[in-house]
Amino acid sequence: MAETLEKEAASKFNGGKMAHIFQFDKDTHLYTPKTISEEANNALKDGVLYFKIDGSNGMIMHQDDGQLLAFQRLDTRGKPVPNHCVRLPAGSNVDSYEKHSYCYEPIIADVEGKKAKKRNKTMLDLVEKYKERFSGQNYTSVEWVGTKFNKTPGVTHDVALAIHSEQMVPEADEPTSRTYEGFQSLLLKTAIEGFIIEHQGVYWKIRGDCFDRECPFVVDKAAVRPPIFLA
């Protein structure tokens, strides 16, 4: 059976589904100024802001014996979690919604295909190289980035690793106001994919292409701000 990871602090991202802060217009399928709930509205005003990363979600798990295990998130599309995978850690963001089901698949060296072997070896080497960054906690939420993972803008390495907690937005880079108009203005003039907002252990998202499908992040990849990453 797929194992369930030990429960962590609620404020830590568990890899689950993040809802959009704003409601969508049923015709344009773009954001409206209305938040989806009072909880979302509170997050918009008071939450902690992080840069959103265009890569592949992952996790580094620290075992009691000191060994580090690396994972990449897998969407089973509603099918049961495979036996070789682990369930998401306990948290406020759900592991399934509509026809999607999330779990974590182990990154192992013994995989089929030369390209997959090379990619996985690089992933595991990165975890070993920066193992001190993952000590002292049961798991660390990360993003696998680079040309092998959605061709992350600004990351020229085939494989690199971004720690989610290190993507906090400096005060100088925040929107002028924590409102629909404030985020819209910033994301329609700056090549940023979007933001993640954490509030009381729940993580939400705001994306530039949900204000305008031709936002700077979509049309000007060369200008996109890269994440803070390890390589």
PDB file of C-alpha atoms in Angstrom:
ATOM      1  CA  MET A   1       0.000   0.000   0.000  1.00  0.00           C
ATOM      2  CA  ALA A   2       1.094   3.577  -0.627  1.00  0.00           C
ATOM      3  CA  GLU A   3       2.408   5.026   2.606  1.00  0.00           C
ATOM      4  CA  THR A   4       1.184   8.250   4.193  1.00  0.00           C
ATOM      5  CA  LEU A   5       3.836  10.735   5.280  1.00  0.00           C
ATOM      6  CA  GLU A   6       4.059  11.898   8.862  1.00  0.00           C
ATOM      7  CA  LYS A   7       1.907  14.933   9.659  1.00  0.00           C
ATOM      8  CA  GLU A   8       3.710  18.277   9.525  1.00  0.00           C
ATOM      9  CA  ALA A   9       2.928  21.822  10.603  1.00  0.00           C
ATOM     10  CA  ALA A  10      -0.143  23.172   8.848  1.00  0.00           C
ATOM     11  CA  SER A  11       1.759  26.173   7.491  1.00  0.00           C
ATOM     12  CA  LYS A  12       3.917  23.962   5.234  1.00  0.00           C
ATOM     13  CA  PHE A  13       2.842  23.356   1.648  1.00  0.00           C
ATOM     14  CA  ASN A  14       1.892  19.702   1.192  1.00  0.00           C
ATOM     15  CA  GLY A  15       1.717  19.626  -2.619  1.00  0.00           C
ATOM     16  CA  GLY A  16      -2.085  19.704  -2.747  1.00  0.00           C
ATOM     17  CA  LYS A  17      -4.444  21.562  -5.038  1.00  0.00           C
ATOM     18  CA  MET A  18      -4.262  25.350  -4.785  1.00  0.00           C
ATOM     19  CA  ALA A  19      -7.433  27.291  -5.548  1.00  0.00           C
ATOM     20  CA  HIS A  20      -7.419  30.593  -7.417  1.00  0.00           C
ATOM     21  CA  ILE A  21      -8.041  33.597  -5.163  1.00  0.00           C
ATOM     22  CA  PHE A  22     -10.375  35.270  -7.664  1.00  0.00           C
ATOM     23  CA  GLN A  23     -13.554  34.048  -9.283  1.00  0.00           C
ATOM     24  CA  PHE A  24     -13.642  33.459 -13.049  1.00  0.00           C
ATOM     25  CA  ASP A  25     -15.956  35.089 -15.560  1.00  0.00           C
ATOM     26  CA  LYS A  26     -18.029  32.308 -17.123  1.00  0.00           C
ATOM     27  CA  ASP A  27     -17.696  33.811 -20.619  1.00  0.00           C
ATOM     28  CA  THR A  28     -14.107  35.108 -20.803  1.00  0.00           C
ATOM     29  CA  HIS A  29     -12.693  32.517 -18.369  1.00  0.00           C
ATOM     30  CA  LEU A  30     -10.585  35.312 -16.893  1.00  0.00           C
ATOM     31  CA  TYR A  31     -10.484  36.611 -13.331  1.00  0.00           C
ATOM     32  CA  THR A  32     -13.172  38.899 -11.976  1.00  0.00           C
ATOM     33  CA  PRO A  33     -12.526  41.290  -9.047  1.00  0.00           C
ATOM     34  CA  LYS A  34     -14.493  39.005  -6.700  1.00  0.00           C
ATOM     35  CA  THR A  35     -12.605  36.594  -4.437  1.00  0.00           C
ATOM     36  CA  ILE A  36     -13.973  33.059  -4.212  1.00  0.00           C
ATOM     37  CA  SER A  37     -14.642  33.223  -0.461  1.00  0.00           C
ATOM     38  CA  GLU A  38     -14.165  35.260   2.683  1.00  0.00           C
ATOM     39  CA  GLU A  39     -11.194  33.027   3.497  1.00  0.00           C
ATOM     40  CA  ALA A  40      -9.653  33.885   0.108  1.00  0.00           C
ATOM     41  CA  ASN A  41     -10.295  37.575   0.731  1.00  0.00           C
ATOM     42  CA  ASN A  42      -8.482  37.383   4.055  1.00  0.00           C
ATOM     43  CA  ALA A  43      -5.565  35.616   2.380  1.00  0.00           C
ATOM     44  CA  LEU A  44      -5.430  38.298  -0.292  1.00  0.00           C
ATOM     45  CA  LYS A  45      -5.117  41.018   2.358  1.00  0.00           C
ATOM     46  CA  ASP A  46      -2.953  39.339   4.981  1.00  0.00           C
ATOM     47  CA  GLY A  47      -1.241  36.289   3.451  1.00  0.00           C
ATOM     48  CA  VAL A  48       2.461  35.692   2.856  1.00  0.00           C
ATOM     49  CA  LEU A  49       3.400  36.207  -0.793  1.00  0.00           C
ATOM     50  CA  TYR A  50       5.682  33.912  -2.829  1.00  0.00           C
ATOM     51  CA  PHE A  51       6.651  33.924  -6.491  1.00  0.00           C
ATOM     52  CA  LYS A  52       4.941  31.158  -8.454  1.00  0.00           C
ATOM     53  CA  ILE A  53       7.344  28.826 -10.311  1.00  0.00           C
ATOM     54  CA  ASP A  54       6.835  27.205 -13.700  1.00  0.00           C
ATOM     55  CA  GLY A  55       8.275  23.726 -13.183  1.00  0.00           C
ATOM     56  CA  SER A  56       7.233  20.376 -11.692  1.00  0.00           C
ATOM     57  CA  ASN A  57       6.221  20.076  -8.054  1.00  0.00           C
ATOM     58  CA  GLY A  58       8.337  17.839  -5.856  1.00  0.00           C
ATOM     59  CA  MET A  59       9.334  16.964  -2.320  1.00  0.00           C
ATOM     60  CA  ILE A  60      12.466  15.958  -0.430  1.00  0.00           C
ATOM     61  CA  MET A  61      11.739  13.602   2.471  1.00  0.00           C
ATOM     62  CA  HIS A  62      14.173  13.257   5.390  1.00  0.00           C
ATOM     63  CA  GLN A  63      14.108   9.819   7.006  1.00  0.00           C
ATOM     64  CA  ASP A  64      14.992   9.012  10.613  1.00  0.00           C
ATOM     65  CA  ASP A  65      18.252   7.352   9.546  1.00  0.00           C
ATOM     66  CA  GLY A  66      19.338  10.545   7.785  1.00  0.00           C
ATOM     67  CA  GLN A  67      18.635   9.313   4.272  1.00  0.00           C
ATOM     68  CA  LEU A  68      17.019  11.736   1.853  1.00  0.00           C
ATOM     69  CA  LEU A  69      14.377  10.607  -0.616  1.00  0.00           C
ATOM     70  CA  ALA A  70      13.380  12.687  -3.632  1.00  0.00           C
ATOM     71  CA  PHE A  71       9.920  12.767  -5.210  1.00  0.00           C
ATOM     72  CA  GLN A  72       8.072  14.315  -8.120  1.00  0.00           C
ATOM     73  CA  ARG A  73       4.341  14.947  -7.952  1.00  0.00           C
ATOM     74  CA  LEU A  74       2.174  12.684 -10.069  1.00  0.00           C
ATOM     75  CA  ASP A  75      -1.434  13.256 -11.137  1.00  0.00           C
ATOM     76  CA  THR A  76      -3.161   9.876 -11.478  1.00  0.00           C
ATOM     77  CA  ARG A  77      -6.233  11.526 -13.065  1.00  0.00           C
ATOM     78  CA  GLY A  78      -8.573   9.982 -10.540  1.00  0.00           C
ATOM     79  CA  LYS A  79      -7.009   6.507 -10.554  1.00  0.00           C
ATOM     80  CA  PRO A  80      -5.805   4.849  -7.313  1.00  0.00           C
ATOM     81  CA  VAL A  81      -2.385   5.851  -5.992  1.00  0.00           C
ATOM     82  CA  PRO A  82       0.212   3.378  -7.377  1.00  0.00           C
ATOM     83  CA  ASN A  83       1.836   1.166  -4.766  1.00  0.00           C
ATOM     84  CA  HIS A  84       5.295   2.594  -5.392  1.00  0.00           C
ATOM     85  CA  CYS A  85       4.103   6.162  -4.713  1.00  0.00           C
ATOM     86  CA  VAL A  86       3.441   7.967  -1.425  1.00  0.00           C
ATOM     87  CA  ARG A  87       0.436  10.041  -0.508  1.00  0.00           C
ATOM     88  CA  LEU A  88       0.775  13.770   0.055  1.00  0.00           C
ATOM     89  CA  PRO A  89       1.661  14.863   3.580  1.00  0.00           C
ATOM     90  CA  ALA A  90      -1.249  16.029   5.704  1.00  0.00           C
ATOM     91  CA  GLY A  91      -2.138  19.638   4.996  1.00  0.00           C
ATOM     92  CA  SER A  92      -4.883  22.122   4.194  1.00  0.00           C
ATOM     93  CA  ASN A  93      -4.601  21.777   0.400  1.00  0.00           C
ATOM     94  CA  VAL A  94      -6.494  18.712  -0.829  1.00  0.00           C
ATOM     95  CA  ASP A  95      -4.866  15.840  -2.733  1.00  0.00           C
ATOM     96  CA  SER A  96      -7.790  15.325  -5.134  1.00  0.00           C
ATOM     97  CA  TYR A  97     -10.393  17.421  -6.908  1.00  0.00           C
ATOM     98  CA  GLU A  98     -12.722  16.815  -9.842  1.00  0.00           C
ATOM     99  CA  LYS A  99     -10.865  14.190 -11.949  1.00  0.00           C
ATOM    100  CA  HIS A 100      -7.393  14.855 -10.508  1.00  0.00           C
ATOM    101  CA  SER A 101      -5.563  12.925  -7.794  1.00  0.00           C
ATOM    102  CA  TYR A 102      -2.100  13.884  -6.579  1.00  0.00           C
ATOM    103  CA  CYS A 103       0.597  11.702  -5.047  1.00  0.00           C
ATOM    104  CA  TYR A 104       4.398  11.669  -4.992  1.00  0.00           C
ATOM    105  CA  GLU A 105       6.459   9.327  -7.160  1.00  0.00           C
ATOM    106  CA  PRO A 106       9.970   8.394  -5.955  1.00  0.00           C
ATOM    107  CA  ILE A 107      12.928   9.550  -8.032  1.00  0.00           C
ATOM    108  CA  ILE A 108      15.144   6.512  -8.498  1.00  0.00           C
ATOM    109  CA  ALA A 109      18.304   5.844 -10.498  1.00  0.00           C
ATOM    110  CA  ASP A 110      17.107   2.528 -11.931  1.00  0.00           C
ATOM    111  CA  VAL A 111      14.681   3.664 -14.633  1.00  0.00           C
ATOM    112  CA  GLU A 112      14.269   2.740 -18.281  1.00  0.00           C
ATOM    113  CA  GLY A 113      15.753   4.924 -20.989  1.00  0.00           C
ATOM    114  CA  LYS A 114      19.087   6.755 -21.195  1.00  0.00           C
ATOM    115  CA  LYS A 115      17.510  10.215 -20.981  1.00  0.00           C
ATOM    116  CA  ALA A 116      15.424   9.290 -17.946  1.00  0.00           C
ATOM    117  CA  LYS A 117      18.452   7.738 -16.214  1.00  0.00           C
ATOM    118  CA  LYS A 118      20.531  10.862 -16.844  1.00  0.00           C
ATOM    119  CA  ARG A 119      17.761  13.177 -15.642  1.00  0.00           C
ATOM    120  CA  ASN A 120      17.086  11.174 -12.477  1.00  0.00           C
ATOM    121  CA  LYS A 121      20.782  10.883 -11.671  1.00  0.00           C
ATOM    122  CA  THR A 122      21.111  14.654 -11.901  1.00  0.00           C
ATOM    123  CA  MET A 123      18.076  15.092  -9.645  1.00  0.00           C
ATOM    124  CA  LEU A 124      19.490  12.726  -7.031  1.00  0.00           C
ATOM    125  CA  ASP A 125      22.955  14.293  -7.276  1.00  0.00           C
ATOM    126  CA  LEU A 126      21.435  17.710  -6.576  1.00  0.00           C
ATOM    127  CA  VAL A 127      19.715  16.426  -3.451  1.00  0.00           C
ATOM    128  CA  GLU A 128      22.989  14.933  -2.229  1.00  0.00           C
ATOM    129  CA  LYS A 129      24.957  18.079  -3.095  1.00  0.00           C
ATOM    130  CA  TYR A 130      22.632  20.321  -1.092  1.00  0.00           C
ATOM    131  CA  LYS A 131      21.600  17.835   1.596  1.00  0.00           C
ATOM    132  CA  GLU A 132      22.331  20.325   4.387  1.00  0.00           C
ATOM    133  CA  ARG A 133      19.467  22.472   3.082  1.00  0.00           C
ATOM    134  CA  PHE A 134      16.978  19.688   3.844  1.00  0.00           C
ATOM    135  CA  SER A 135      18.108  18.676   7.333  1.00  0.00           C
ATOM    136  CA  GLY A 136      16.052  19.267  10.448  1.00  0.00           C
ATOM    137  CA  GLN A 137      12.646  18.771   8.846  1.00  0.00           C
ATOM    138  CA  ASN A 138      10.638  15.750   7.781  1.00  0.00           C
ATOM    139  CA  TYR A 139       9.994  17.078   4.315  1.00  0.00           C
ATOM    140  CA  THR A 140      10.787  20.072   2.121  1.00  0.00           C
ATOM    141  CA  SER A 141       8.451  21.282  -0.617  1.00  0.00           C
ATOM    142  CA  VAL A 142      10.370  21.974  -3.838  1.00  0.00           C
ATOM    143  CA  GLU A 143       9.980  22.615  -7.538  1.00  0.00           C
ATOM    144  CA  TRP A 144      12.011  20.747 -10.134  1.00  0.00           C
ATOM    145  CA  VAL A 145      12.958  23.368 -12.714  1.00  0.00           C
ATOM    146  CA  GLY A 146      15.001  23.647 -15.903  1.00  0.00           C
ATOM    147  CA  THR A 147      14.743  22.684 -19.547  1.00  0.00           C
ATOM    148  CA  LYS A 148      13.506  19.200 -18.598  1.00  0.00           C
ATOM    149  CA  PHE A 149      10.624  20.599 -16.525  1.00  0.00           C
ATOM    150  CA  ASN A 150       8.358  22.900 -18.535  1.00  0.00           C
ATOM    151  CA  LYS A 151      11.461  24.705 -19.812  1.00  0.00           C
ATOM    152  CA  THR A 152      11.384  26.973 -16.780  1.00  0.00           C
ATOM    153  CA  PRO A 153      12.060  30.525 -18.027  1.00  0.00           C
ATOM    154  CA  GLY A 154      15.388  31.899 -16.837  1.00  0.00           C
ATOM    155  CA  VAL A 155      16.805  28.477 -15.906  1.00  0.00           C
ATOM    156  CA  THR A 156      19.215  27.216 -18.574  1.00  0.00           C
ATOM    157  CA  HIS A 157      20.204  24.033 -16.727  1.00  0.00           C
ATOM    158  CA  ASP A 158      18.534  20.776 -17.764  1.00  0.00           C
ATOM    159  CA  VAL A 159      17.740  20.057 -14.121  1.00  0.00           C
ATOM    160  CA  ALA A 160      17.736  22.410 -11.140  1.00  0.00           C
ATOM    161  CA  LEU A 161      15.938  22.606  -7.821  1.00  0.00           C
ATOM    162  CA  ALA A 162      13.983  25.472  -6.272  1.00  0.00           C
ATOM    163  CA  ILE A 163      12.895  25.396  -2.631  1.00  0.00           C
ATOM    164  CA  HIS A 164       9.416  26.868  -2.313  1.00  0.00           C
ATOM    165  CA  SER A 165      10.047  28.573   1.027  1.00  0.00           C
ATOM    166  CA  GLU A 166      12.915  30.549  -0.527  1.00  0.00           C
ATOM    167  CA  GLN A 167      10.685  32.225  -3.133  1.00  0.00           C
ATOM    168  CA  MET A 168       9.217  34.803  -0.756  1.00  0.00           C
ATOM    169  CA  VAL A 169       8.442  38.121  -2.446  1.00  0.00           C
ATOM    170  CA  PRO A 170      10.445  41.110  -1.130  1.00  0.00           C
ATOM    171  CA  GLU A 171       8.283  43.987   0.045  1.00  0.00           C
ATOM    172  CA  ALA A 172       9.652  46.182  -2.748  1.00  0.00           C
ATOM    173  CA  ASP A 173       8.343  43.729  -5.365  1.00  0.00           C
ATOM    174  CA  GLU A 174       4.817  43.410  -3.967  1.00  0.00           C
ATOM    175  CA  PRO A 175       1.886  45.004  -5.818  1.00  0.00           C
ATOM    176  CA  THR A 176       1.029  48.568  -4.813  1.00  0.00           C
ATOM    177  CA  SER A 177      -2.181  47.255  -3.251  1.00  0.00           C
ATOM    178  CA  ARG A 178      -3.408  43.818  -2.175  1.00  0.00           C
ATOM    179  CA  THR A 179      -6.403  44.045  -4.508  1.00  0.00           C
ATOM    180  CA  TYR A 180      -7.562  42.687  -7.867  1.00  0.00           C
ATOM    181  CA  GLU A 181      -6.398  45.931  -9.477  1.00  0.00           C
ATOM    182  CA  GLY A 182      -3.032  45.831  -7.725  1.00  0.00           C
ATOM    183  CA  PHE A 183      -2.196  42.305  -8.834  1.00  0.00           C
ATOM    184  CA  GLN A 184      -3.605  42.884 -12.308  1.00  0.00           C
ATOM    185  CA  SER A 185      -1.475  45.985 -12.820  1.00  0.00           C
ATOM    186  CA  LEU A 186       1.716  44.253 -11.695  1.00  0.00           C
ATOM    187  CA  LEU A 187       1.201  41.025 -13.641  1.00  0.00           C
ATOM    188  CA  LEU A 188       0.271  42.835 -16.852  1.00  0.00           C
ATOM    189  CA  LYS A 189       3.459  44.890 -16.859  1.00  0.00           C
ATOM    190  CA  THR A 190       5.971  42.443 -15.347  1.00  0.00           C
ATOM    191  CA  ALA A 191       7.034  39.044 -16.711  1.00  0.00           C
ATOM    192  CA  ILE A 192       6.113  36.987 -13.631  1.00  0.00           C
ATOM    193  CA  GLU A 193       4.007  33.825 -13.873  1.00  0.00           C
ATOM    194  CA  GLY A 194       2.083  34.748 -10.772  1.00  0.00           C
ATOM    195  CA  PHE A 195       2.037  34.487  -6.999  1.00  0.00           C
ATOM    196  CA  ILE A 196       1.340  31.953  -4.278  1.00  0.00           C
ATOM    197  CA  ILE A 197      -0.309  33.277  -1.122  1.00  0.00           C
ATOM    198  CA  GLU A 198      -0.136  31.395   2.171  1.00  0.00           C
ATOM    199  CA  HIS A 199      -2.620  32.239   4.913  1.00  0.00           C
ATOM    200  CA  GLN A 200      -3.296  30.160   8.010  1.00  0.00           C
ATOM    201  CA  GLY A 201      -1.797  27.049   6.428  1.00  0.00           C
ATOM    202  CA  VAL A 202      -3.757  27.267   3.159  1.00  0.00           C
ATOM    203  CA  TYR A 203      -2.039  28.067  -0.129  1.00  0.00           C
ATOM    204  CA  TRP A 204      -3.755  30.001  -2.939  1.00  0.00           C
ATOM    205  CA  LYS A 205      -2.635  31.166  -6.378  1.00  0.00           C
ATOM    206  CA  ILE A 206      -2.882  34.164  -8.686  1.00  0.00           C
ATOM    207  CA  ARG A 207      -1.718  33.825 -12.312  1.00  0.00           C
ATOM    208  CA  GLY A 208      -0.958  36.522 -14.840  1.00  0.00           C
ATOM    209  CA  ASP A 209      -2.529  34.646 -17.738  1.00  0.00           C
ATOM    210  CA  CYS A 210      -5.820  34.598 -15.851  1.00  0.00           C
ATOM    211  CA  PHE A 211      -5.960  38.388 -16.147  1.00  0.00           C
ATOM    212  CA  ASP A 212      -4.953  38.348 -19.821  1.00  0.00           C
ATOM    213  CA  ARG A 213      -3.971  35.339 -21.960  1.00  0.00           C
ATOM    214  CA  GLU A 214      -1.335  37.571 -23.597  1.00  0.00           C
ATOM    215  CA  CYS A 215       0.305  38.664 -20.353  1.00  0.00           C
ATOM    216  CA  PRO A 216       4.084  39.406 -20.282  1.00  0.00           C
ATOM    217  CA  PHE A 217       4.871  35.972 -18.839  1.00  0.00           C
ATOM    218  CA  VAL A 218       3.302  34.334 -21.903  1.00  0.00           C
ATOM    219  CA  VAL A 219       4.591  36.631 -24.641  1.00  0.00           C
ATOM    220  CA  ASP A 220       8.046  37.589 -23.353  1.00  0.00           C
ATOM    221  CA  LYS A 221       9.753  34.527 -21.887  1.00  0.00           C
ATOM    222  CA  ALA A 222      13.181  36.149 -22.211  1.00  0.00           C
ATOM    223  CA  ALA A 223      12.165  38.791 -19.658  1.00  0.00           C
ATOM    224  CA  VAL A 224      10.774  36.346 -17.078  1.00  0.00           C
ATOM    225  CA  ARG A 225      12.267  36.572 -13.628  1.00  0.00           C
ATOM    226  CA  PRO A 226      13.896  33.205 -12.799  1.00  0.00           C
ATOM    227  CA  PRO A 227      13.286  31.513  -9.445  1.00  0.00           C
ATOM    228  CA  ILE A 228      15.945  31.193  -6.777  1.00  0.00           C
ATOM    229  CA  PHE A 229      17.346  27.747  -7.550  1.00  0.00           C
ATOM    230  CA  LEU A 230      20.112  25.236  -6.834  1.00  0.00           C
ATOM    231  CA  ALA A 231      22.169  23.697  -9.638  1.00  0.00           C
TER     232      ALA A 231
END
